[in-house]
Structures are given as C-alpha cells and as structure tokens.
mmCIF file of C-alpha atoms in Angstrom:
data_model
loop_
_atom_site.group_PDB
_atom_site.id
_atom_site.type_symbol
_atom_site.label_atom_id
_atom_site.label_comp_id
_atom_site.label_asym_id
_atom_site.label_seq_id
_atom_site.Cartn_x
_atom_site.Cartn_y
_atom_site.Cartn_z
ATOM 1 C CA MET A 238 0.000 0.000 0.000
ATOM 2 C CA ASN A 239 2.929 2.324 0.701
ATOM 3 C CA ASP A 240 6.597 2.166 1.677
ATOM 4 C CA GLN A 241 6.003 1.765 5.423
ATOM 5 C CA ILE A 242 5.628 -1.337 7.612
ATOM 6 C CA ALA A 243 1.953 -2.056 8.347
ATOM 7 C CA ILE A 244 1.192 -3.850 11.620
ATOM 8 C CA PRO A 245 -2.274 -4.993 12.790
ATOM 9 C CA CYS A 246 -3.142 -3.071 15.930
ATOM 10 C CA VAL A 247 -5.958 -2.409 18.392
ATOM 11 C CA VAL A 248 -5.902 0.708 20.558
ATOM 12 C CA MET A 249 -7.515 0.113 23.946
ATOM 13 C CA ARG A 250 -7.995 1.887 27.207
ATOM 14 C CA GLY A 251 -7.168 -0.284 30.166
ATOM 15 C CA GLY A 252 -8.030 1.308 33.508
ATOM 16 C CA THR A 253 -6.460 4.787 33.496
ATOM 17 C CA SER A 254 -3.950 3.938 30.753
ATOM 18 C CA ARG A 255 -4.200 3.685 26.980
ATOM 19 C CA GLY A 256 -2.078 2.205 24.245
ATOM 20 C CA PRO A 257 -1.768 -0.138 21.279
ATOM 21 C CA PHE A 258 -2.345 -3.876 21.673
ATOM 22 C CA PHE A 259 -0.542 -6.263 19.359
ATOM 23 C CA LEU A 260 -0.681 -10.002 18.811
ATOM 24 C CA SER A 261 2.783 -11.411 19.432
ATOM 25 C CA ARG A 262 2.731 -13.141 16.036
ATOM 26 C CA ASP A 263 2.564 -9.735 14.318
ATOM 27 C CA LEU A 264 5.819 -8.457 15.834
ATOM 28 C CA PRO A 265 9.408 -9.716 15.462
ATOM 29 C CA ALA A 266 10.414 -12.275 18.089
ATOM 30 C CA ASP A 267 13.821 -10.633 18.468
ATOM 31 C CA PRO A 268 13.546 -7.988 21.251
ATOM 32 C CA GLY A 269 15.816 -5.517 19.496
ATOM 33 C CA LEU A 270 13.877 -5.622 16.237
ATOM 34 C CA ARG A 271 10.571 -5.525 18.123
ATOM 35 C CA ASP A 272 11.610 -2.470 20.121
ATOM 36 C CA ALA A 273 12.771 -0.635 16.993
ATOM 37 C CA LEU A 274 9.302 -1.093 15.517
ATOM 38 C CA LEU A 275 7.587 0.027 18.724
ATOM 39 C CA LEU A 276 9.691 3.183 18.946
ATOM 40 C CA SER A 277 8.782 4.064 15.359
ATOM 41 C CA VAL A 278 5.095 3.350 15.987
ATOM 42 C CA MET A 279 4.992 5.416 19.182
ATOM 43 C CA GLY A 280 7.075 8.326 17.898
ATOM 44 C CA GLY A 281 10.322 7.801 19.773
ATOM 45 C CA GLY A 282 12.745 10.697 19.939
ATOM 46 C CA HIS A 283 10.150 13.426 20.588
ATOM 47 C CA ASP A 284 8.591 14.456 23.895
ATOM 48 C CA LEU A 285 5.065 14.322 22.444
ATOM 49 C CA GLY A 286 5.575 11.299 20.204
ATOM 50 C CA ILE A 287 4.575 13.621 17.357
ATOM 51 C CA ASP A 288 5.694 11.163 14.666
ATOM 52 C CA GLY A 289 3.683 8.267 16.086
ATOM 53 C CA ILE A 290 0.681 7.349 18.199
ATOM 54 C CA GLY A 291 2.355 7.997 21.538
ATOM 55 C CA GLY A 292 1.684 11.050 23.661
ATOM 56 C CA GLY A 293 3.191 13.483 26.095
ATOM 57 C CA ASN A 294 2.462 11.411 29.180
ATOM 58 C CA ALA A 295 3.665 8.012 30.356
ATOM 59 C CA VAL A 296 0.099 6.701 30.812
ATOM 60 C CA ILE A 297 -0.461 6.799 27.034
ATOM 61 C CA ASN A 298 3.016 5.616 26.017
ATOM 62 C CA LYS A 299 2.286 2.002 26.844
ATOM 63 C CA VAL A 300 2.170 -1.132 24.710
ATOM 64 C CA ALA A 301 0.630 -4.572 25.318
ATOM 65 C CA ILE A 302 1.769 -7.645 23.394
ATOM 66 C CA VAL A 303 -0.530 -10.659 23.762
ATOM 67 C CA GLY A 304 -0.202 -14.207 22.517
ATOM 68 C CA PRO A 305 -0.780 -17.871 23.311
ATOM 69 C CA ALA A 306 0.265 -18.988 26.786
ATOM 70 C CA SER A 307 3.806 -20.257 27.177
ATOM 71 C CA VAL A 308 3.394 -21.681 30.708
ATOM 72 C CA PRO A 309 1.070 -24.349 32.132
ATOM 73 C CA GLY A 310 -2.124 -23.100 33.739
ATOM 74 C CA ALA A 311 -2.308 -19.836 31.794
ATOM 75 C CA ASP A 312 -4.634 -18.899 28.934
ATOM 76 C CA VAL A 313 -2.515 -16.141 27.378
ATOM 77 C CA ASP A 314 0.853 -14.421 27.622
ATOM 78 C CA TYR A 315 0.978 -10.652 28.170
ATOM 79 C CA LEU A 316 4.181 -8.657 27.735
ATOM 80 C CA PHE A 317 4.000 -5.014 28.769
ATOM 81 C CA ALA A 318 6.313 -2.354 27.348
ATOM 82 C CA GLN A 319 6.703 1.176 28.694
ATOM 83 C CA VAL A 320 7.901 3.334 25.835
ATOM 84 C CA ARG A 321 9.945 6.323 26.921
ATOM 85 C CA VAL A 322 9.516 8.387 23.770
ATOM 86 C CA ARG A 323 11.742 11.222 24.961
ATOM 87 C CA GLU A 324 14.763 8.966 25.470
ATOM 88 C CA GLY A 325 13.910 6.433 22.762
ATOM 89 C CA ILE A 326 13.816 3.529 25.226
ATOM 90 C CA VAL A 327 11.467 0.538 25.421
ATOM 91 C CA ASP A 328 11.414 -0.784 28.993
ATOM 92 C CA THR A 329 9.911 -4.220 29.646
ATOM 93 C CA SER A 330 11.067 -4.426 33.271
ATOM 94 C CA PRO A 331 7.669 -3.679 34.903
ATOM 95 C CA ASN A 332 4.111 -4.949 34.598
ATOM 96 C CA CYS A 333 1.188 -2.531 34.127
ATOM 97 C CA GLY A 334 -2.035 -3.405 35.909
ATOM 98 C CA ASN A 335 -4.121 -0.781 34.133
ATOM 99 C CA MET A 336 -3.209 -2.041 30.653
ATOM 100 C CA LEU A 337 -3.677 -5.528 32.109
ATOM 101 C CA ALA A 338 -7.380 -4.735 32.507
ATOM 102 C CA ALA A 339 -7.788 -4.733 28.723
ATOM 103 C CA VAL A 340 -5.825 -7.943 28.072
ATOM 104 C CA ALA A 341 -8.711 -10.359 28.704
ATOM 105 C CA PRO A 342 -11.251 -8.610 26.433
ATOM 106 C CA PHE A 343 -8.576 -8.191 23.750
ATOM 107 C CA ALA A 344 -7.648 -11.881 23.983
ATOM 108 C CA ILE A 345 -11.278 -12.990 23.760
ATOM 109 C CA GLU A 346 -12.010 -10.825 20.725
ATOM 110 C CA ALA A 347 -8.745 -11.945 19.083
ATOM 111 C CA GLY A 348 -9.849 -15.584 19.384
ATOM 112 C CA LEU A 349 -7.140 -16.573 21.861
ATOM 113 C CA VAL A 350 -9.713 -17.426 24.550
ATOM 114 C CA ALA A 351 -13.248 -18.746 24.056
ATOM 115 C CA ALA A 352 -15.928 -16.690 25.773
ATOM 116 C CA THR A 353 -18.426 -18.372 28.060
ATOM 117 C CA ALA A 354 -21.961 -17.318 28.891
ATOM 118 C CA ASP A 355 -22.368 -14.397 31.296
ATOM 119 C CA ARG A 356 -18.764 -14.097 32.509
ATOM 120 C CA THR A 357 -15.417 -15.348 31.216
ATOM 121 C CA HIS A 358 -12.374 -16.030 33.373
ATOM 122 C CA VAL A 359 -8.954 -15.543 31.785
ATOM 123 C CA ARG A 360 -5.691 -16.500 33.475
ATOM 124 C CA ILE A 361 -2.974 -14.180 32.252
ATOM 125 C CA HIS A 362 0.733 -14.946 32.377
ATOM 126 C CA ASN A 363 2.595 -11.662 32.752
ATOM 127 C CA VAL A 364 5.838 -12.300 30.889
ATOM 128 C CA ASN A 365 7.564 -9.329 32.549
ATOM 129 C CA THR A 366 7.293 -10.791 36.053
ATOM 130 C CA GLY A 367 6.398 -14.457 35.510
ATOM 131 C CA LYS A 368 3.304 -13.970 37.673
ATOM 132 C CA LEU A 369 -0.214 -15.256 36.934
ATOM 133 C CA ILE A 370 -3.172 -12.881 37.237
ATOM 134 C CA ASP A 371 -6.861 -13.774 36.967
ATOM 135 C CA ALA A 372 -9.240 -11.515 35.044
ATOM 136 C CA THR A 373 -13.020 -11.840 34.914
ATOM 137 C CA VAL A 374 -14.897 -10.148 32.069
ATOM 138 C CA ASP A 375 -18.608 -9.712 31.430
ATOM 139 C CA THR A 376 -19.536 -11.736 28.327
ATOM 140 C CA PRO A 377 -23.338 -11.906 28.072
ATOM 141 C CA PHE A 378 -24.400 -14.337 25.323
ATOM 142 C CA GLY A 379 -20.728 -15.197 24.851
ATOM 143 C CA ARG A 380 -19.651 -11.733 23.664
ATOM 144 C CA VAL A 381 -17.455 -9.113 25.304
ATOM 145 C CA THR A 382 -19.405 -6.115 26.517
ATOM 146 C CA TYR A 383 -17.868 -2.755 27.339
ATOM 147 C CA GLU A 384 -20.996 -0.925 28.487
ATOM 148 C CA GLY A 385 -21.883 -1.133 32.170
ATOM 149 C CA GLU A 386 -22.319 0.674 35.456
ATOM 150 C CA ALA A 387 -18.827 0.332 36.960
ATOM 151 C CA ARG A 388 -16.998 3.590 37.592
ATOM 152 C CA ILE A 389 -13.290 4.115 38.275
ATOM 153 C CA ASP A 390 -11.756 7.427 39.282
ATOM 154 C CA GLY A 391 -9.616 8.946 36.548
ATOM 155 C CA VAL A 392 -11.895 7.821 33.673
ATOM 156 C CA PRO A 393 -15.111 9.625 32.665
ATOM 157 C CA GLY A 394 -18.405 7.762 32.558
ATOM 158 C CA THR A 395 -19.115 4.133 33.369
ATOM 159 C CA ALA A 396 -18.288 0.779 31.790
ATOM 160 C CA ALA A 397 -18.508 -2.967 32.362
ATOM 161 C CA PRO A 398 -16.497 -4.121 35.388
ATOM 162 C CA ILE A 399 -13.331 -6.158 34.975
ATOM 163 C CA GLU A 400 -12.159 -7.946 38.092
ATOM 164 C CA LEU A 401 -8.423 -8.491 38.515
ATOM 165 C CA SER A 402 -7.025 -10.884 41.082
ATOM 166 C CA PHE A 403 -3.315 -10.942 41.959
ATOM 167 C CA PRO A 404 -2.448 -14.111 43.904
ATOM 168 C CA ASN A 405 0.978 -14.231 45.552
ATOM 169 C CA ALA A 406 2.073 -10.902 44.090
ATOM 170 C CA ALA A 407 5.141 -10.626 46.342
ATOM 171 C CA GLY A 408 8.549 -10.757 44.686
ATOM 172 C CA ALA A 409 7.331 -9.887 41.193
ATOM 173 C CA ARG A 410 10.817 -8.846 40.029
ATOM 174 C CA THR A 411 13.200 -9.556 42.909
ATOM 175 C CA GLY A 412 11.725 -12.736 44.358
ATOM 176 C CA ARG A 413 11.197 -11.110 47.770
ATOM 177 C CA LEU A 414 8.542 -8.879 49.302
ATOM 178 C CA LEU A 415 11.309 -6.928 51.066
ATOM 179 C CA PRO A 416 14.129 -6.956 48.499
ATOM 180 C CA THR A 417 16.636 -5.288 50.824
ATOM 181 C CA GLY A 418 15.724 -7.636 53.686
ATOM 182 C CA ARG A 419 14.552 -4.665 55.779
ATOM 183 C CA PRO A 420 11.176 -2.908 56.107
ATOM 184 C CA VAL A 421 12.930 0.478 56.269
ATOM 185 C CA ASP A 422 16.166 1.696 54.693
ATOM 186 C CA ARG A 423 17.736 5.086 55.194
ATOM 187 C CA ILE A 424 19.044 6.874 52.099
ATOM 188 C CA GLU A 425 20.649 10.297 52.413
ATOM 189 C CA GLY A 426 18.899 10.860 55.728
ATOM 190 C CA ILE A 427 15.439 9.842 54.422
ATOM 191 C CA ASP A 428 13.511 6.738 55.514
ATOM 192 C CA VAL A 429 12.225 4.639 52.623
ATOM 193 C CA SER A 430 10.458 1.289 52.397
ATOM 194 C CA CYS A 431 11.387 -0.865 49.403
ATOM 195 C CA ILE A 432 8.513 -3.206 48.491
ATOM 196 C CA ASP A 433 8.128 -5.682 45.629
ATOM 197 C CA ALA A 434 4.520 -6.840 45.246
ATOM 198 C CA ALA A 435 3.197 -6.741 41.656
ATOM 199 C CA MET A 436 5.496 -3.719 41.177
ATOM 200 C CA PRO A 437 8.787 -2.770 42.857
ATOM 201 C CA VAL A 438 8.238 0.556 44.633
ATOM 202 C CA MET A 439 10.074 2.903 46.972
ATOM 203 C CA LEU A 440 7.760 4.471 49.561
ATOM 204 C CA VAL A 441 8.691 7.813 51.105
ATOM 205 C CA ARG A 442 6.801 9.931 53.631
ATOM 206 C CA ALA A 443 5.622 12.990 51.708
ATOM 207 C CA ALA A 444 6.357 15.195 54.715
ATOM 208 C CA ASP A 445 10.006 14.095 54.747
ATOM 209 C CA LEU A 446 10.425 15.740 51.337
ATOM 210 C CA GLY A 447 8.373 18.824 52.164
ATOM 211 C CA TRP A 448 5.005 17.776 50.689
ATOM 212 C CA THR A 449 1.535 17.028 52.040
ATOM 213 C CA GLY A 450 0.673 14.115 49.733
ATOM 214 C CA ARG A 451 -2.395 16.002 48.487
ATOM 215 C CA GLU A 452 -0.707 17.950 45.680
ATOM 216 C CA ALA A 453 -1.762 17.975 42.024
ATOM 217 C CA PRO A 454 0.634 16.285 39.571
ATOM 218 C CA SER A 455 1.447 19.677 38.068
ATOM 219 C CA ASP A 456 2.846 20.822 41.419
ATOM 220 C CA PHE A 457 5.851 18.507 41.119
ATOM 221 C CA THR A 458 7.804 20.495 38.559
ATOM 222 C CA ASP A 459 10.646 21.752 40.730
ATOM 223 C CA GLY A 460 13.908 20.512 39.279
ATOM 224 C CA SER A 461 15.692 20.165 42.609
ATOM 225 C CA PHE A 462 12.894 18.013 44.013
ATOM 226 C CA ARG A 463 12.866 15.787 40.953
ATOM 227 C CA ALA A 464 16.623 15.378 41.124
ATOM 228 C CA ARG A 465 16.460 14.478 44.811
ATOM 229 C CA LEU A 466 13.656 11.976 44.259
ATOM 230 C CA GLU A 467 15.596 10.396 41.404
ATOM 231 C CA THR A 468 18.707 10.108 43.558
ATOM 232 C CA LEU A 469 16.671 8.299 46.230
ATOM 233 C CA ARG A 470 15.015 6.073 43.603
ATOM 234 C CA VAL A 471 18.249 5.025 41.929
ATOM 235 C CA GLU A 472 19.907 4.196 45.254
ATOM 236 C CA ALA A 473 16.808 2.295 46.387
ATOM 237 C CA GLY A 474 16.955 0.421 43.090
ATOM 238 C CA ARG A 475 20.566 -0.492 43.723
ATOM 239 C CA LEU A 476 19.664 -1.803 47.187
ATOM 240 C CA MET A 477 16.836 -3.820 45.617
ATOM 241 C CA GLY A 478 19.197 -5.380 43.086
ATOM 242 C CA PHE A 479 18.581 -3.136 40.053
ATOM 243 C CA ARG A 480 22.072 -1.982 39.187
ATOM 244 C CA ASP A 481 20.873 0.020 36.187
ATOM 245 C CA ALA A 482 17.841 1.655 37.828
ATOM 246 C CA ALA A 483 18.729 5.021 36.269
ATOM 247 C CA ASN A 484 17.849 3.523 32.869
ATOM 248 C CA MET A 485 14.783 1.626 34.111
ATOM 249 C CA VAL A 486 11.304 2.722 35.175
ATOM 250 C CA ILE A 487 11.561 0.623 38.347
ATOM 251 C CA PRO A 488 11.427 0.994 41.242
ATOM 252 C CA LYS A 489 8.567 3.493 41.159
ATOM 253 C CA PRO A 490 8.843 6.251 43.811
ATOM 254 C CA VAL A 491 5.698 6.896 45.856
ATOM 255 C CA LEU A 492 4.961 9.681 48.315
ATOM 256 C CA ILE A 493 2.564 8.600 51.077
ATOM 257 C CA ALA A 494 0.749 10.613 53.731
ATOM 258 C CA PRO A 495 -2.089 10.179 56.249
ATOM 259 C CA ALA A 496 -5.565 10.601 54.773
ATOM 260 C CA SER A 497 -9.059 11.496 55.877
ATOM 261 C CA GLY A 498 -11.655 9.240 54.275
ATOM 262 C CA ALA A 499 -9.026 6.853 52.896
ATOM 263 C CA THR A 500 -6.277 4.601 54.163
ATOM 264 C CA LEU A 501 -3.495 6.743 52.658
ATOM 265 C CA ASN A 502 -2.894 9.683 50.377
ATOM 266 C CA VAL A 503 -0.469 8.628 47.635
ATOM 267 C CA ARG A 504 1.372 10.363 44.829
ATOM 268 C CA TYR A 505 2.834 7.831 42.412
ATOM 269 C CA PHE A 506 5.659 8.684 39.993
ATOM 270 C CA MET A 507 6.365 6.879 36.675
ATOM 271 C CA PRO A 508 9.208 7.346 37.649
ATOM 272 C CA HIS A 509 9.751 11.051 36.968
ATOM 273 C CA ASP A 510 6.264 12.415 36.293
ATOM 274 C CA CYS A 511 3.486 12.155 38.858
ATOM 275 C CA HIS A 512 0.643 9.865 37.773
ATOM 276 C CA SER A 513 -2.692 11.638 37.300
ATOM 277 C CA ALA A 514 -4.316 8.672 39.043
ATOM 278 C CA LEU A 515 -2.590 5.495 40.295
ATOM 279 C CA ALA A 516 -1.070 2.380 38.744
ATOM 280 C CA VAL A 517 -2.901 -0.839 39.691
ATOM 281 C CA THR A 518 0.308 -2.766 40.290
ATOM 282 C CA GLY A 519 1.624 0.144 42.330
ATOM 283 C CA ALA A 520 -1.595 0.155 44.340
ATOM 284 C CA VAL A 521 -1.148 -3.557 45.099
ATOM 285 C CA ALA A 522 2.400 -2.858 46.314
ATOM 286 C CA ILE A 523 1.315 0.085 48.504
ATOM 287 C CA ALA A 524 -1.607 -1.864 49.963
ATOM 288 C CA THR A 525 0.656 -4.821 50.685
ATOM 289 C CA ALA A 526 3.091 -2.489 52.447
ATOM 290 C CA CYS A 527 0.255 -1.348 54.715
ATOM 291 C CA LEU A 528 0.052 -4.915 56.064
ATOM 292 C CA THR A 529 3.811 -5.507 56.220
ATOM 293 C CA PRO A 530 5.098 -4.884 59.769
ATOM 294 C CA GLY A 531 7.759 -2.225 60.142
ATOM 295 C CA THR A 532 7.262 -0.414 56.832
ATOM 296 C CA ILE A 533 6.579 3.307 56.903
ATOM 297 C CA ALA A 534 3.136 2.580 55.415
ATOM 298 C CA ALA A 535 2.251 0.091 58.174
ATOM 299 C CA GLU A 536 3.419 2.514 60.851
ATOM 300 C CA MET A 537 1.276 5.237 59.296
ATOM 301 C CA VAL A 538 -1.986 3.244 59.099
ATOM 302 C CA GLY A 539 -1.666 1.061 62.219
ATOM 303 C CA ALA A 540 -2.282 -2.658 62.638
ATOM 304 C CA LEU A 541 -4.408 -4.241 59.878
ATOM 305 C CA GLU A 542 -5.250 -7.874 59.123
ATOM 306 C CA PRO A 543 -6.751 -9.417 55.966
ATOM 307 C CA PRO A 544 -9.422 -9.526 54.736
ATOM 308 C CA VAL A 545 -9.325 -5.748 54.628
ATOM 309 C CA PRO A 546 -10.031 -2.969 52.112
ATOM 310 C CA ILE A 547 -7.187 -0.529 51.474
ATOM 311 C CA THR A 548 -8.373 2.745 49.948
ATOM 312 C CA LEU A 549 -5.690 4.858 48.319
ATOM 313 C CA ALA A 550 -6.465 8.515 47.578
ATOM 314 C CA HIS A 551 -4.774 9.764 44.386
ATOM 315 C CA PRO A 552 -5.047 12.981 42.322
ATOM 316 C CA SER A 553 -8.145 11.792 40.436
ATOM 317 C CA GLY A 554 -10.008 10.162 43.325
ATOM 318 C CA GLN A 555 -9.514 6.819 45.020
ATOM 319 C CA LEU A 556 -8.542 3.243 44.199
ATOM 320 C CA LEU A 557 -9.677 0.336 46.362
ATOM 321 C CA VAL A 558 -7.510 -2.749 46.826
ATOM 322 C CA TRP A 559 -9.140 -5.635 48.673
ATOM 323 C CA LEU A 560 -6.535 -7.780 50.436
ATOM 324 C CA GLU A 561 -7.457 -11.338 51.348
ATOM 325 C CA PRO A 562 -5.588 -14.195 53.031
ATOM 326 C CA GLY A 563 -3.540 -16.231 50.605
ATOM 327 C CA PRO A 564 -2.327 -13.573 49.984
ATOM 328 C CA VAL A 565 -4.591 -12.283 47.221
ATOM 329 C CA ALA A 566 -5.143 -8.683 46.090
ATOM 330 C CA ARG A 567 -8.311 -7.838 44.165
ATOM 331 C CA VAL A 568 -8.965 -4.692 42.124
ATOM 332 C CA GLN A 569 -11.849 -3.609 39.893
ATOM 333 C CA ARG A 570 -11.069 -1.858 36.611
ATOM 334 C CA THR A 571 -12.786 -1.119 33.289
ATOM 335 C CA ALA A 572 -11.576 -1.121 29.678
ATOM 336 C CA ARG A 573 -12.694 -0.032 26.233
ATOM 337 C CA ARG A 574 -11.810 -0.961 22.669
ATOM 338 C CA ILE A 575 -11.169 2.325 20.859
ATOM 339 C CA PHE A 576 -9.681 1.631 17.437
ATOM 340 C CA GLU A 577 -8.594 -1.286 15.294
ATOM 341 C CA GLY A 578 -6.743 -1.419 12.010
ATOM 342 C CA GLN A 579 -3.112 -1.038 11.049
ATOM 343 C CA VAL A 580 -0.418 1.186 12.482
ATOM 344 C CA PHE A 581 2.643 2.090 10.450
ATOM 345 C CA ALA A 582 6.334 2.037 11.309
ATOM 346 C CA ARG A 583 9.003 3.732 9.232
ATOM 347 C CA ARG A 584 11.228 1.295 7.331
ATOM 348 C CA SER A 585 14.132 3.660 7.875
ATOM 349 C CA HIS A 586 13.662 3.357 11.658
ATOM 350 C CA ALA A 587 13.538 -0.432 11.672
ATOM 351 C CA PRO A 588 15.122 -1.736 8.443
ATOM 352 C CA GLN A 589 16.007 -5.173 9.799
ATOM 353 C CA ALA A 590 12.516 -5.629 11.240
ATOM 354 C CA VAL A 591 10.923 -5.658 7.797
ATOM 355 C CA LEU A 592 11.939 -9.231 7.070
ATOM 356 C CA ALA A 593 11.380 -10.395 10.633
ATOM 357 C CA ALA A 594 7.892 -8.998 11.137
#
C-alpha cells in the first residue's frame, strides 16, 4: 500500500492507561527488532511522540503484546512495554495493571480465549514478572461487553467491570517482598520502604520531602525536588538489586501521607512524572506495604489484618484494593476498545525488522 511497515493493531484503554495492543505473532520475536518497531510506531525521539501514536504522558506511552500462553495453567501471555519516547527507550522491566485490565477482552475478541456465557475467566501470564493474574470479564451471550455501570476514578463515565485478582504478588521482580531484607532503609537521611509486590516501589513519607501528599501532579515540577527523588530512587533500586535503575522505570517512587476518608494519600511517579491517578500494580504494592510490619506505610496506618479494604487517595479520586488471606489482592477496573486497524512504522527506523515482522 505504501513504503512503510503495516502492523495490525488495536488501541484500547485499560483502567487509566491507553495504548496499542498487538498479537505477538505480528511483531518480530527478536527484542531488538521488536523495540525498533515500537519506537517508530509510538514516535520515539520526541517528547510528544509527534511522529507516532504515543503522547506526552507516560500513561499513554504504553504497549501490550498478547499471545498464546507459554506456561502451564495460563490462557494467554501478556508482555507489557513502557515506551519512553523522549529517550527512545522501550522498557519491559515492569508490569502494568491498568493495561492488564484490557488484556482479557482483547484476547477474547482476538480468538485466543473462548468466551463463556455471562462471565469469562482468563488466566494471564505476565511475561515481565512471571506472575499469573486472573481476570473476569462480562460476556453476556458469549460476547465481550464494554458498556456497564462500573466507575473508576480517573476515567469519565461508566463501563462494564473487569475484576483483577493478583495471587501471591510478592517478589514480582526480585523474588522477595522486602528486596533489601529490611522494612525500612535510610538513604541520604530519608527513611524509605522498598517493596516488591506486583510492582517494585520505593515508599517515602511525603512530609520528609516537604510535601503534604495532596498535591496535584502539576505541582511537582521543581527541578531540585525531581533530582532528589531520582537520587533516592536510583539508590533504592541499587539496594533492591537493580544496578541500572537510572535507565529503568523501576522501582517506582511513591509519596505517602495520612488521609481522611481513605487509608493513605499517595502520589505515584512513573518514575519522573506524577501519575494523574494510580497504577494498579503500584496500588497492590502500597496496599501490601500497609500490612507488612515495620514499613513506613504500616506505621502510618496502624495494625491491619486481611481480609481488609485498602483505599488509596490519588489525584483523580480513590482506588480500592481488597486484600485477602492467601495472599490475594483484588482490584476492579474497566476497559474499552477504541480503534482497530493497522499502524505504520518507518522502514528507515527499523530496516532489519521488515523481514522479521
């Protein structure tokens, strides 16, 4: 049709994130060739992704790659990629629980999973972490439905509910809930708690850095604060076993503070810009920290035992994580199919990917 590389693509909103969904068979198996295509598709090299379908915010510079399951007990594989368009980097180190919300409906409509009457359960193997997550989707008459009455803060309107269940989320990347072996570490005079549950995070008391934990994302523009937070994050990453944390999006730094009408106020960074809402995997990690003795989160909220709801107040509202014995973390999200067709990559950006795709 033209001199570019055409790739089948579906754009979906998952939770409070949005991005292209690809079938794994439509992308090169080689990670380097795959990432070259993704950077071209998303507009790598420009803050706004102006030459692609990316945007000026991390929550819309995300990619999901879905295919047949490669491990026993799973229905599908899901590889998440965070595309850092400014730096031209594709980072597959973390999972994304918001994009995860759209994986089950995408997989059903792609024919990877057969829908059942009323509701369909899909077990998802997250390739990034090796963890299994259960998703339950409304499928009346054996078809995915997106319309419904569920509401999540950070997304306008209502939609059909999608239930996500994270069993045994601890040690998603490091193999340990407390990767440093301690509930609190002190870095440059600041107490931090390093937690790995669905997502590796570094928790910091907002007050220790001069904040209330109730700020808008646009308030965090001061260069000296960002530099200090990054210094803490990179050192926390080193303590957690991520030697190259400066070039990774993990661990995610999180400011926490006491809340009225919620368990905690949280401000979640990705890792440099403050999230307009809250990452699902990050919420699981923060909620888990609330029940982990000795962490700064547990000291802030007091003694809690599962089953218990953990309500996290973020800039767009609140996110509820239900923690149950097991341990199991449950979260409700919504998703929507927005666009399907072909997206184009420049041949000049990914010349070797032409033959591999």
